Short mmCIF file of C-alpha atoms in Angstrom, two decimals:
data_model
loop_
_atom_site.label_atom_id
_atom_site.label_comp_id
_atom_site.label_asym_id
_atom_site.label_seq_id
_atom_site.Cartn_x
_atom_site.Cartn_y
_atom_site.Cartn_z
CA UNK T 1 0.00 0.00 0.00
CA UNK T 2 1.07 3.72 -0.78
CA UNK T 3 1.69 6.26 1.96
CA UNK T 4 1.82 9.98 2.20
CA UNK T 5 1.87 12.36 5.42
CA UNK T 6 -0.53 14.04 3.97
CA UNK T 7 -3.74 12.89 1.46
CA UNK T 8 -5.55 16.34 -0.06
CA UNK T 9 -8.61 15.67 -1.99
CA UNK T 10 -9.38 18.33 -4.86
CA UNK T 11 -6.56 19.88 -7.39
CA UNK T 12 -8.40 23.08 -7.75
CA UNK T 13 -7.09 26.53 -6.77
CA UNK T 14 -7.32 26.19 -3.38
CA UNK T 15 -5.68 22.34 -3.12
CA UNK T 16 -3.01 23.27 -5.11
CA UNK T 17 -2.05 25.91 -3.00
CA UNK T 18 -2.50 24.26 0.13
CA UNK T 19 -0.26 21.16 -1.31
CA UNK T 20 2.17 24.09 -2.24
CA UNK T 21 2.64 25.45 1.79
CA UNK T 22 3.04 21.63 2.86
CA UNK T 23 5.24 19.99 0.34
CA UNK T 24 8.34 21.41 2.13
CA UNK T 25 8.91 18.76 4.75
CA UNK T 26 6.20 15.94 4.29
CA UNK T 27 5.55 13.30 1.40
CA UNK T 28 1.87 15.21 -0.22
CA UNK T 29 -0.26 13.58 -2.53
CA UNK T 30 -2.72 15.34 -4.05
CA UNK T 31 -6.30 13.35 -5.55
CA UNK T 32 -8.16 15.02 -8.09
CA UNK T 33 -11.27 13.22 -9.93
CA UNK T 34 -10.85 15.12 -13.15
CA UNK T 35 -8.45 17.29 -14.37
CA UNK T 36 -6.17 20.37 -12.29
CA UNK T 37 -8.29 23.09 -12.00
CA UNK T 38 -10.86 22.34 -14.29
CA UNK T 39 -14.08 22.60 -12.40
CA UNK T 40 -14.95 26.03 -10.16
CA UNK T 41 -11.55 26.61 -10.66
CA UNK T 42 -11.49 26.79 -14.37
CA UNK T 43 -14.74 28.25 -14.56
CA UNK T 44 -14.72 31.64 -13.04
CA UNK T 45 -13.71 35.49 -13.63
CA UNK T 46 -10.48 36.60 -12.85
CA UNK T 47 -10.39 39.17 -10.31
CA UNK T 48 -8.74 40.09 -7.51
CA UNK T 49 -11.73 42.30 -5.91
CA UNK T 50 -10.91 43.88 -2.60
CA UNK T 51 -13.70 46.13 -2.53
CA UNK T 52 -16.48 44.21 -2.87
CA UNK T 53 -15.57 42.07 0.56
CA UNK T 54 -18.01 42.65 3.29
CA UNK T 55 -16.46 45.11 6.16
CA UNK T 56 -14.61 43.36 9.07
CA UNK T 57 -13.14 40.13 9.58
CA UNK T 58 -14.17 39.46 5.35
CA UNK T 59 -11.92 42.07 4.41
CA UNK T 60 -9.07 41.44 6.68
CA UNK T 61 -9.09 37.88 5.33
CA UNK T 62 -9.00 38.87 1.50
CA UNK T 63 -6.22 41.84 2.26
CA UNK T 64 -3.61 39.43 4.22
CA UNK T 65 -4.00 37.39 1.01
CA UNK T 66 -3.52 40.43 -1.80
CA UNK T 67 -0.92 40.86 0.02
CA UNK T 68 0.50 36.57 -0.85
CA UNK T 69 -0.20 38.17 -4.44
CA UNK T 70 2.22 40.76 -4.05
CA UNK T 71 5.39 38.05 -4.56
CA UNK T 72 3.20 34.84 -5.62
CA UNK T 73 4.63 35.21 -9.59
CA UNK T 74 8.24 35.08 -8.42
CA UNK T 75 7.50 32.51 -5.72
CA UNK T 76 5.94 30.35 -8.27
CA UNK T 77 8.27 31.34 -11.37
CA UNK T 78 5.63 31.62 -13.32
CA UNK T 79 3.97 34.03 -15.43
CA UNK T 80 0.30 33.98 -13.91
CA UNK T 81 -1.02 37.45 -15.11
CA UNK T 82 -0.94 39.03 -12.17
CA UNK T 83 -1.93 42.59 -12.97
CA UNK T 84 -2.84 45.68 -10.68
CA UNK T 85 -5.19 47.59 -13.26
CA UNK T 86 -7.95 48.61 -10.15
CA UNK T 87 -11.54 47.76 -10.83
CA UNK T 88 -14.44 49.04 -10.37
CA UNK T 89 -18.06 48.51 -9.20
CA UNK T 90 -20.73 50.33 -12.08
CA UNK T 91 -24.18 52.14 -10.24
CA UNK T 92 -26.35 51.42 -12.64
CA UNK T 93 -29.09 53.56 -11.40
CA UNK T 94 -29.91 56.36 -9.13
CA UNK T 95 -32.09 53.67 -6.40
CA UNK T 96 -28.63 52.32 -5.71
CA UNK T 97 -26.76 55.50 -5.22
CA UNK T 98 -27.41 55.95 -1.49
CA UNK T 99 -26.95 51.74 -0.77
CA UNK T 100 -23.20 51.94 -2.47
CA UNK T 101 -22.62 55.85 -0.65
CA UNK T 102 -23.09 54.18 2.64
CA UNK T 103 -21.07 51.13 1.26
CA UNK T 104 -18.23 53.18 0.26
CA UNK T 105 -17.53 54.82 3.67
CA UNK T 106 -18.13 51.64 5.46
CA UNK T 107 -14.96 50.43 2.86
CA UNK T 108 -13.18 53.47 3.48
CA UNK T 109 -13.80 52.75 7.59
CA UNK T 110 -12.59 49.33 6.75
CA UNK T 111 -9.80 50.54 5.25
CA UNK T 112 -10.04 50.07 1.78
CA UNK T 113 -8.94 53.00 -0.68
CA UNK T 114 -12.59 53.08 -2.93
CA UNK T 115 -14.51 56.12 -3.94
CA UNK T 116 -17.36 57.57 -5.80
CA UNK T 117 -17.18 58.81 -9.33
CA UNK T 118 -19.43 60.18 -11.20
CA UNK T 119 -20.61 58.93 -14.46
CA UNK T 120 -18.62 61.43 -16.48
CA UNK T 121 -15.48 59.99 -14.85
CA UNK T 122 -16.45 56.44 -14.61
CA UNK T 123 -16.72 56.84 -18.61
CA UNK T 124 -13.44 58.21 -18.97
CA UNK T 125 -11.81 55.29 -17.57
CA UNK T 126 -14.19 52.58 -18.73
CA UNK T 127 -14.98 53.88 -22.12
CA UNK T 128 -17.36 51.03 -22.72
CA UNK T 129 -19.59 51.50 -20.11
CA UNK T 130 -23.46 53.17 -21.29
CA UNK T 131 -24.20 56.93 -20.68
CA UNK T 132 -27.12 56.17 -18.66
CA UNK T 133 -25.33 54.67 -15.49
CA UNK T 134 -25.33 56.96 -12.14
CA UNK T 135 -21.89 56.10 -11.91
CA UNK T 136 -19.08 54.10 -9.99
CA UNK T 137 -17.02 53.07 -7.20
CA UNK T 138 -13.31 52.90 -7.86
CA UNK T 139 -11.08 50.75 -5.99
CA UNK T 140 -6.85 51.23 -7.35
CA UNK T 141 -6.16 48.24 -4.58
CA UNK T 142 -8.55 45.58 -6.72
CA UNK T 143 -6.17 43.68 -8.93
CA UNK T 144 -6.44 40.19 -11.50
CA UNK T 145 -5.57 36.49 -12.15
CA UNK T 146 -5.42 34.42 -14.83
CA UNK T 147 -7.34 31.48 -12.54
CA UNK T 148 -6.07 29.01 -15.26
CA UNK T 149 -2.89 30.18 -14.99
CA UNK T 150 -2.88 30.32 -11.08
CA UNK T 151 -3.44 26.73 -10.42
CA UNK T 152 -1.40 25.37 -13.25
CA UNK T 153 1.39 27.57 -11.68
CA UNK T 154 0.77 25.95 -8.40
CA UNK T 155 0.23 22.10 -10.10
CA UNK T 156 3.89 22.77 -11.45
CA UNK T 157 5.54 24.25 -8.25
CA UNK T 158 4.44 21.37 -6.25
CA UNK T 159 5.36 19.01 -8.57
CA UNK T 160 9.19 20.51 -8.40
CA UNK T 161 8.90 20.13 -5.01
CA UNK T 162 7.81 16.59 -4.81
CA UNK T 163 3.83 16.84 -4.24
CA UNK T 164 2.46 13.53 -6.23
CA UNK T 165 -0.19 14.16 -8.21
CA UNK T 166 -3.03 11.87 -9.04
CA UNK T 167 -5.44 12.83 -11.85
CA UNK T 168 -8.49 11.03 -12.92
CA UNK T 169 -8.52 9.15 -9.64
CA UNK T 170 -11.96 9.34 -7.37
CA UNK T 171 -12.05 9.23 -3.91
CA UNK T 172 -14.61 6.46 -2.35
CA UNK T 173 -13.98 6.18 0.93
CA UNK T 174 -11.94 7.90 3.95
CA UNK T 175 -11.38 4.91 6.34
CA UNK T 176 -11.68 5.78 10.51
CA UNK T 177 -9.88 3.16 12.75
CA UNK T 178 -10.57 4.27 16.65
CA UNK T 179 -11.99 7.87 15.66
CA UNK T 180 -8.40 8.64 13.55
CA UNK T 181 -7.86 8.62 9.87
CA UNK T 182 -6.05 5.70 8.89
CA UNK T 183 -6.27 5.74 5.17
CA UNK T 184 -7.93 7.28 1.75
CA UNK T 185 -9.54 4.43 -0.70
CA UNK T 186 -9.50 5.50 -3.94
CA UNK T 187 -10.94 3.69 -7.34
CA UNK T 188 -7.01 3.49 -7.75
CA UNK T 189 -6.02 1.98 -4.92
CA UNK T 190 -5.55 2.47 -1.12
CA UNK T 191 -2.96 5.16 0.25
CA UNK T 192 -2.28 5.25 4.45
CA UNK T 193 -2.45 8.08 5.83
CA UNK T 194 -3.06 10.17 9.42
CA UNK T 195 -3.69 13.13 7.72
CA UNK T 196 -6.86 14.41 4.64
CA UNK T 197 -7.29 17.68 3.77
CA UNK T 198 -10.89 18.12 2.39
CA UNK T 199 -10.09 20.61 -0.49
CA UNK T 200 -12.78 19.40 -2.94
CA UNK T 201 -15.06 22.90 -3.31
CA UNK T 202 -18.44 22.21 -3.65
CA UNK T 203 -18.24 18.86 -3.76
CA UNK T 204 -16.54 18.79 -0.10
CA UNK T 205 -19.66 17.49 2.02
CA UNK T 206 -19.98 14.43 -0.36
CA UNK T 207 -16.06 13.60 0.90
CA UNK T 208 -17.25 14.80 4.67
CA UNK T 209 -20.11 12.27 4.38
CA UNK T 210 -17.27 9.56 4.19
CA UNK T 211 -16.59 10.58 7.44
CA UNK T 212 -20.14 11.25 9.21
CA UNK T 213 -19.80 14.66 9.11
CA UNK T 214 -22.33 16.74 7.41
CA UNK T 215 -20.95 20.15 6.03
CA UNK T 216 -22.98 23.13 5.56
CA UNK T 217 -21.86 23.75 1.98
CA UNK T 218 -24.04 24.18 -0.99
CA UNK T 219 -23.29 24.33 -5.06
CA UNK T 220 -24.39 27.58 -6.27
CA UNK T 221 -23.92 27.68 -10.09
CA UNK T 222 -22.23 30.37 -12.01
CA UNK T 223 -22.54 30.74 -15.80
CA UNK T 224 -19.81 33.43 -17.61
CA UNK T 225 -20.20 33.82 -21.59
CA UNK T 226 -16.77 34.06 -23.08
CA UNK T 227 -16.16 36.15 -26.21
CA UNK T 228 -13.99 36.29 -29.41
CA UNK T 229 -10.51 37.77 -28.48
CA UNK T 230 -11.18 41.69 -29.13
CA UNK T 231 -8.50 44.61 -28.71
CA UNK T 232 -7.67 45.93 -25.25
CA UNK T 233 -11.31 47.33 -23.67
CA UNK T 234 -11.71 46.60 -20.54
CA UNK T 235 -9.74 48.22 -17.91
CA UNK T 236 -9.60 46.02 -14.58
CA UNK T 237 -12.02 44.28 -13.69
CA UNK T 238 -16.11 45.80 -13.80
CA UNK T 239 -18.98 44.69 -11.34
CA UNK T 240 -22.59 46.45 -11.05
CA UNK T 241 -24.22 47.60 -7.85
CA UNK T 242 -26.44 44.49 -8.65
CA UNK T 243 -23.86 42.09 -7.94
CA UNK T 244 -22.83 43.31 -4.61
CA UNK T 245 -26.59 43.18 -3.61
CA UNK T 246 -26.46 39.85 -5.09
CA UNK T 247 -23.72 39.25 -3.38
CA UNK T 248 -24.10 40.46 0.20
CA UNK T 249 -27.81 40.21 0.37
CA UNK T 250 -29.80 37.77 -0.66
CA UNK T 251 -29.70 34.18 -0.25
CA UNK T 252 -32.31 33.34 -2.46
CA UNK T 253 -32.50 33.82 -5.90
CA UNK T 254 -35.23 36.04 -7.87
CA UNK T 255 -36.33 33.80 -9.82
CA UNK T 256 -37.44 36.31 -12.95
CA UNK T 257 -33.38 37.45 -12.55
CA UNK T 258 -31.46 33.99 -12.43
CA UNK T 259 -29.39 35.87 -9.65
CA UNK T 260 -27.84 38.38 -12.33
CA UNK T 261 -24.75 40.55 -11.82
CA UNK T 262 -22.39 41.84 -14.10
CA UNK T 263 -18.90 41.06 -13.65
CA UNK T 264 -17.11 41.90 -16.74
CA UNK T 265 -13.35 41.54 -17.16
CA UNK T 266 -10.59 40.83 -20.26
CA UNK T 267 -7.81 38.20 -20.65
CA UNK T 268 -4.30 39.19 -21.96
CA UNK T 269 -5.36 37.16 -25.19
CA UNK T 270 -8.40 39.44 -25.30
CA UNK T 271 -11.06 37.35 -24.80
CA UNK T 272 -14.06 38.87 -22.73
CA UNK T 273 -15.42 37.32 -19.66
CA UNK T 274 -18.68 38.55 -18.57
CA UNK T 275 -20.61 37.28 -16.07
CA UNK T 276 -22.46 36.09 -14.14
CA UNK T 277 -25.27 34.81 -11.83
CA UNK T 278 -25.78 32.56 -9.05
CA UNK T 279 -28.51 30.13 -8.90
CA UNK T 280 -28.90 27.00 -6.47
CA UNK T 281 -29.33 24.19 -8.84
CA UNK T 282 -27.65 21.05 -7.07
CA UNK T 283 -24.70 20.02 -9.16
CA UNK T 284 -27.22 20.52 -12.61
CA UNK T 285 -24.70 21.83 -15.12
CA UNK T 286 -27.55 22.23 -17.70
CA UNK T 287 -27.94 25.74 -17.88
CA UNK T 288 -31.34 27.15 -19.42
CA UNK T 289 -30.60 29.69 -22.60
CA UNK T 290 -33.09 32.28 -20.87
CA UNK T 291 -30.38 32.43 -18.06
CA UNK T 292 -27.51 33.16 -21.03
CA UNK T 293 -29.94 35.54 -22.50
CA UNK T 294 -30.46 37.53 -18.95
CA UNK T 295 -26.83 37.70 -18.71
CA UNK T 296 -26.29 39.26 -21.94
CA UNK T 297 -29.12 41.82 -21.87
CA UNK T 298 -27.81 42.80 -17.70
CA UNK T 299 -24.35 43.11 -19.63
CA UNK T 300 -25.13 45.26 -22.80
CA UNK T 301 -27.26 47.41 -20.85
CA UNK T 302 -24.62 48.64 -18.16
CA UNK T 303 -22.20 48.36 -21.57
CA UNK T 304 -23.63 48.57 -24.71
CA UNK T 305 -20.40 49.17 -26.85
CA UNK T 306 -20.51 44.98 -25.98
CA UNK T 307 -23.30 44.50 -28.31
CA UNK T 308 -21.44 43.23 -31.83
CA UNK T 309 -18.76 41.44 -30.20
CA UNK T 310 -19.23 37.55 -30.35
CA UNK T 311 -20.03 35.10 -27.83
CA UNK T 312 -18.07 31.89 -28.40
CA UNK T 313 -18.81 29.62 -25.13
CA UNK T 314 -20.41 29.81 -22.21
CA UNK T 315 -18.76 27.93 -18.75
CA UNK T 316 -20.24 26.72 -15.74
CA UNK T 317 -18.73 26.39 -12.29
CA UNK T 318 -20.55 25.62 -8.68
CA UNK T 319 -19.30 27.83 -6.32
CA UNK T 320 -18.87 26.25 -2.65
CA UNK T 321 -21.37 28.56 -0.80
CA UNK T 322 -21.57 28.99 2.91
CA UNK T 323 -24.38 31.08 4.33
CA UNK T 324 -21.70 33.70 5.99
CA UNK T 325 -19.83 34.27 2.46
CA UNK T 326 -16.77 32.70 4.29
CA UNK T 327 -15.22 29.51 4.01
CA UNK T 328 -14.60 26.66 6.37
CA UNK T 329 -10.65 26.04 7.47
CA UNK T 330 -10.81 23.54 10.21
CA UNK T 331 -10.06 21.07 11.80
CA UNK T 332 -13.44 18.41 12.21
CA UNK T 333 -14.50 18.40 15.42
CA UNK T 334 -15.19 14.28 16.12
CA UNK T 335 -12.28 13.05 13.55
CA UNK T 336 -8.34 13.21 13.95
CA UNK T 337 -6.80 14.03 11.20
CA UNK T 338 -9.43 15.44 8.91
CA UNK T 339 -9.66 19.15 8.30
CA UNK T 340 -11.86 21.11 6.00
CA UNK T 341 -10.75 23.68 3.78
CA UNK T 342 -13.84 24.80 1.57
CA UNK T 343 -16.73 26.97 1.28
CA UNK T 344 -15.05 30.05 -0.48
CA UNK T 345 -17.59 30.44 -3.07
CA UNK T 346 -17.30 33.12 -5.61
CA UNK T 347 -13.83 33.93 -3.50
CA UNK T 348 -11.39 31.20 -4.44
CA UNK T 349 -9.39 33.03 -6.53
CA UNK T 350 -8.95 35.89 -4.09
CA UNK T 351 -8.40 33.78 -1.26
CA UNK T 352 -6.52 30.85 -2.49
CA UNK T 353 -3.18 32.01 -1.23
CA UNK T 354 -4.07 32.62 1.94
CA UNK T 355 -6.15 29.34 2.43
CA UNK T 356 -2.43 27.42 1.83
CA UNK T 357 -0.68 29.69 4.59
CA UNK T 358 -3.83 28.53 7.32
CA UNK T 359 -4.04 25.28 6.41
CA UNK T 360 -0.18 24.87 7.00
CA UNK T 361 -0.10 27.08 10.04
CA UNK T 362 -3.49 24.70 11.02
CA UNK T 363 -0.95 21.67 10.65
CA UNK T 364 2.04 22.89 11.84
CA UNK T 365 -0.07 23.47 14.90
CA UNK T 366 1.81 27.05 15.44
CA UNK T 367 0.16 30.50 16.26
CA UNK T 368 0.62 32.47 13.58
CA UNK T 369 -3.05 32.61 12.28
CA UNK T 370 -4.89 31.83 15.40
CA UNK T 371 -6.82 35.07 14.76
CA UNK T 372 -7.89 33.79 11.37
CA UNK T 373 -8.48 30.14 11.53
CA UNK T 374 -10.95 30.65 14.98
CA UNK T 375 -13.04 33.15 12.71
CA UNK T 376 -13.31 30.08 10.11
CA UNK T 377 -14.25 26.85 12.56
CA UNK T 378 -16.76 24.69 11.27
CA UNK T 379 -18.74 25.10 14.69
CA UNK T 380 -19.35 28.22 14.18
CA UNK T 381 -22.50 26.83 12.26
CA UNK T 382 -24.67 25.61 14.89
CA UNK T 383 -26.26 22.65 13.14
CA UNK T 384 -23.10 21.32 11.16
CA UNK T 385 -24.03 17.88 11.48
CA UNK T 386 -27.01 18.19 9.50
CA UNK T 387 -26.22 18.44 5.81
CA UNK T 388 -28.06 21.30 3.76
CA UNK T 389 -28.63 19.13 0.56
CA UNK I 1 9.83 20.93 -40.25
CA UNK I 2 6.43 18.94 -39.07
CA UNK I 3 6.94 20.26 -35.33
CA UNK I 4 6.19 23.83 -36.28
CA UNK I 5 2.76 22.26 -38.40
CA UNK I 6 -0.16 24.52 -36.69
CA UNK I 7 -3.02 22.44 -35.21
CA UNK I 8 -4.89 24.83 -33.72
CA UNK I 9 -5.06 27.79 -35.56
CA UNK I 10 -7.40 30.42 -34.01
CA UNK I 11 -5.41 30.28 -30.64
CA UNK I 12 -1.57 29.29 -32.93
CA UNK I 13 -0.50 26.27 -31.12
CA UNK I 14 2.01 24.15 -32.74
CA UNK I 15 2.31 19.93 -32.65
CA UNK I 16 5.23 20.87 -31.05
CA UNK I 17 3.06 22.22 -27.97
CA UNK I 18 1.14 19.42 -27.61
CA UNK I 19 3.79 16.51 -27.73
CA UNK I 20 5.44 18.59 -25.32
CA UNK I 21 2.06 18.72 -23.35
CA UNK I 22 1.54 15.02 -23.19
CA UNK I 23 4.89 14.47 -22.03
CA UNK I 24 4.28 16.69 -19.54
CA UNK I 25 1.34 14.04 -18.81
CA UNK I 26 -1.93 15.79 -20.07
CA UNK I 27 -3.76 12.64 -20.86
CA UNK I 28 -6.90 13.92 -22.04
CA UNK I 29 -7.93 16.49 -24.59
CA UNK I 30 -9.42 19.04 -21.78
CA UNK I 31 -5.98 18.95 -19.73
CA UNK I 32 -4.19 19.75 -23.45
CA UNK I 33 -6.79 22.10 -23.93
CA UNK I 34 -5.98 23.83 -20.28
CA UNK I 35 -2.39 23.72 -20.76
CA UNK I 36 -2.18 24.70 -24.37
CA UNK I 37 -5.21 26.85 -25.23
CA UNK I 38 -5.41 24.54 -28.04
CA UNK I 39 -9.46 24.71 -28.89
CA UNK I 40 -10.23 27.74 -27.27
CA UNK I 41 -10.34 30.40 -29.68
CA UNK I 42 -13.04 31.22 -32.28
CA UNK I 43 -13.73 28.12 -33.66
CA UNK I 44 -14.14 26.23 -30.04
CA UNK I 45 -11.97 23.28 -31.34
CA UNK I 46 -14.18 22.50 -34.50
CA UNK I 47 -10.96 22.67 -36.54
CA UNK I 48 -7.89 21.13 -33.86
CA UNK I 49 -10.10 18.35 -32.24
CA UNK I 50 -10.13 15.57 -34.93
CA UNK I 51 -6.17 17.13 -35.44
CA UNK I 52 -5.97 16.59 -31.37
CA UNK I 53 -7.47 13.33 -31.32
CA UNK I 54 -4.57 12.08 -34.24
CA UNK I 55 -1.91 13.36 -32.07
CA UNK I 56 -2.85 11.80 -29.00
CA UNK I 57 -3.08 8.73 -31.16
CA UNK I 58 -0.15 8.96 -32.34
CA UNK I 59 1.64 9.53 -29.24
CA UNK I 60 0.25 7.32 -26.60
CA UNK I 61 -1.53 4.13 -26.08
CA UNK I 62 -4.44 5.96 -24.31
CA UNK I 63 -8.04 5.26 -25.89
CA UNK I 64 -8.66 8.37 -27.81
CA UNK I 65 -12.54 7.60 -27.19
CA UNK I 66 -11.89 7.53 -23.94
CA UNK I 67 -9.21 10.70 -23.72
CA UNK I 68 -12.05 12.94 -25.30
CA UNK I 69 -13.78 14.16 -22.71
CA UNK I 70 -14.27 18.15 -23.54
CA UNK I 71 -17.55 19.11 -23.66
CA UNK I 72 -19.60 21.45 -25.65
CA UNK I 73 -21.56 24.22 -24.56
CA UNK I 74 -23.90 26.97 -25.70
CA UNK I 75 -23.90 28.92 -27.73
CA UNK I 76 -23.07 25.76 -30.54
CA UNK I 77 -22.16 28.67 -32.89
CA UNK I 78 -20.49 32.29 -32.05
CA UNK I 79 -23.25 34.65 -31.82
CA UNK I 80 -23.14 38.60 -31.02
CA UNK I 81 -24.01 39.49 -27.43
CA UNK I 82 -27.04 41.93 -28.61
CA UNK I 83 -28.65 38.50 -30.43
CA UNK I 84 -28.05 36.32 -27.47
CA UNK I 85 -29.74 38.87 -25.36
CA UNK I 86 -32.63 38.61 -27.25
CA UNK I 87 -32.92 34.64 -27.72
CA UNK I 88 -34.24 33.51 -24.54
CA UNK I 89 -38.23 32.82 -24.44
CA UNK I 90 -38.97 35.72 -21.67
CA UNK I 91 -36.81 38.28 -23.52
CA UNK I 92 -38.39 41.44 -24.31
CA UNK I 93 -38.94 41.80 -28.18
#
């Protein structure tokens, strides 16, 4: 039988990354059912967004791990895309003015650098955006990511330093021997090990099951049309007003909206992404046209210079949701050697180099982000045993 | 020299690229695809993915039936964002 110290399940953004802090001093192997990062993490926009993160404790999180960003391309020694181009959050009409004024100097309390502009401005720097908007918020300290890029960077840097990688290879069963992790089955073959790390996204409470516990995560579905490459556009990365009360309010979706708001960004090779919605639809990647069609109209309205530029393919990812917008990075409470790191929905990306650094520091059992990881304990949800789905 | 043929021509990615990218141990078309960009561009692999399917052939034992496992999505051809918005049954006229 194979052995590792350490067994983590998922090769998305966030396992490569967490393989990446632990392959210094243990034997890692890293189980992925499909491909690296070709699920949520393959299937997303590509920014950085600082000031769209709820005030407090949200906010702290995503700046410690801008700050990861800062170095990440060298650390990694590869190109990832990494760009600091500022982005900016579109007030589509006067209703939401006063909701995104208070927002902005709760930001600015939090300390985030954002402001207003006015439409006149908000044009000058997003020349695609529609003369009818109210205007903006503009944030210098939001930055982007080729998410592609990202977790192929940190597929290869763990590979140099010895992480084994397993592709195509399902997990089936987690096997307990006197409350303690003793092994992963996979459809491969058996590996022993005292140690999992549940990194699988929205599909972590079907690996928690395999261990009784019942995690408060749901798939929330995201849908981004992709366009023909075009010539430079976009500055940054664009969200509407929409999307942050999308975002930060609701829980349910309006059913007549799919859960619409814009996120609009470009790749280096020029293709658009614009987004998005969320939806709860189980793992159903099926997506109805009238939900591609409410996407496109949201988009060409807030940017109508979008209107003769070509849609190519659409993509869908399920987004790990948690009902606080923050992720679980844990330890379980009734299992040695299991811990949970998932539940970052739309904030993988942002948060994916920070999730490495906590689960390491979780492992290593040291101090450094006490403050951090009790904020993200699975107990904080009161019934955790009971699984949402 | 055949290395430098073009198989995927909206996003330029050479045979060389994708030899090197099954070395590398992409063993299916999406994890070339990922790796290589080959089938992303305009034509969404209409063009590259019988080309893809040869080299993979070619190059390993791996059941090419069995390596193809990208998947196609809407829309099936490119269409303008103004049409799309328009295409969905409860879109106003």
């Amino acid at each position: 039988m194979e052995t590792a110290d350490v067994v983590i399940i998922g090769g998305g953004v966030i396992g490569t990354s967490i393989a990446y802090r632990l392959a210094a001093n243990r034997k890692v192997m890293l189980i992925e059912k499909g491909e690296i990062g070709a699920q949520t993490s393959g299937a997303c926009d590509k920014a950085i967004f600082l000031q769209s993160k709820k005030p407090g404790f949200p906010i702290k999180l995503a700046k410690a791990s801008r700050m990861v960003y800062e170095n990440l391309e060298e650390e990694l020694g590869m190109n990832i895309e990494f760009q600091k181009n500022g982005g900016m959050i579109v007030i589509e009409n006067e209703s939401h003015l006063d909701f995104m004024k208070q927002f902005v100097k709760q930001q600015n309390k939090a300390g985030i650098h954002v402001k207003l502009v006015n439409q006149k401005e908000a044009l000058a720097f997003q020349p695609c955006l529609s003369t009818t908007i109210a205007g903006a918020t503009y944030s210098p300290e939001d930055a982007e990511v080729n998410p592609l890029l990202l977790t192929q960077a940190f597929a290869k840097a763990v590979k140099r330093k010895g992480v084994i990688i397993r592709r195509h290879t399902e997990v089936t069963d987690i096997v307990i021997e006197n409350g303690k992790v003793v092994a992963v089955q996979t459809a491969k073959g058996k590996i022993a090990t005292e140690l999992v790390i549940n990194a699988a996204g929205p599909f972590a409470p079907k690996i928690a099951e395999m261990v009784g516990i019942g995690l408060p995560i749901m798939p929330r579905r995201g849908v981004i049309l992709i366009s023909e490459k075009v010539k430079p556009m976009i500055h940054g990365n664009i969200l509407c007003s929409q999307y942050i009360a999308t975002k930060h309010l609701s829980h349910q979706t309006d059913d007549t909206s799919y859960g619409v708001g814009l996120s609009l960004g470009q790749t280096e090779s020029g293709n658009l992404l614009i987004g998005g919605n969320r939806e709860f639809k189980g793992y159903d990647k099926s997506v109805e046209p009238e939900v591609l069609s409410a996407i496109a109209r949201h988009a060409r309205r807030i940017a109508p210079s979008l209107d003769f530029i070509r849609i190519i393919r659409t993509m869908v990812g399920f987004r790990p949701f948690t009902n606080d917008g923050l992720p679980i990075i844990s330890e379980a409470p009734h299992v040695k050697g299991f811990i949970i790191a998932a539940g970052h929905e739309g904030d993988g990306i942002a948060l994916a180099p920070i999730t490495g650094l906590l689960v390491a520091s979780l492992v290593d059992r040291d101090l450094r982000y006490k403050e951090f990881l009790d904020q993200l304990k699975l107990d904080r949800f009161r019934a955790y045993n009971v699984s949402p789905n | 020299m055949i290395q430098n043929m073009l198989i995927c021509r909206c996003e330029e990615v050479l045979l060389a690229d994708i030899v090197a990218s099954i070395e590398n141990g992409a063993g299916t078309l999406k994890a070339i695809k990922m790796e290589t960009r080959a089938g992303m561009g305009i034509c969404q692999g209409r063009t590259c993915r019988m080309l893809l399917e040869q080299v993979m052939d070619f190059h390993t034992d791996i059941n090419v039936q069995e390596a193809n496992n990208l998947s196609y999505n809407n829309p099936v051809r490119p269409i303008s964002l103004a049409n799309l918005s328009r295409s969905g049954k409860d879109s106003e006229p």
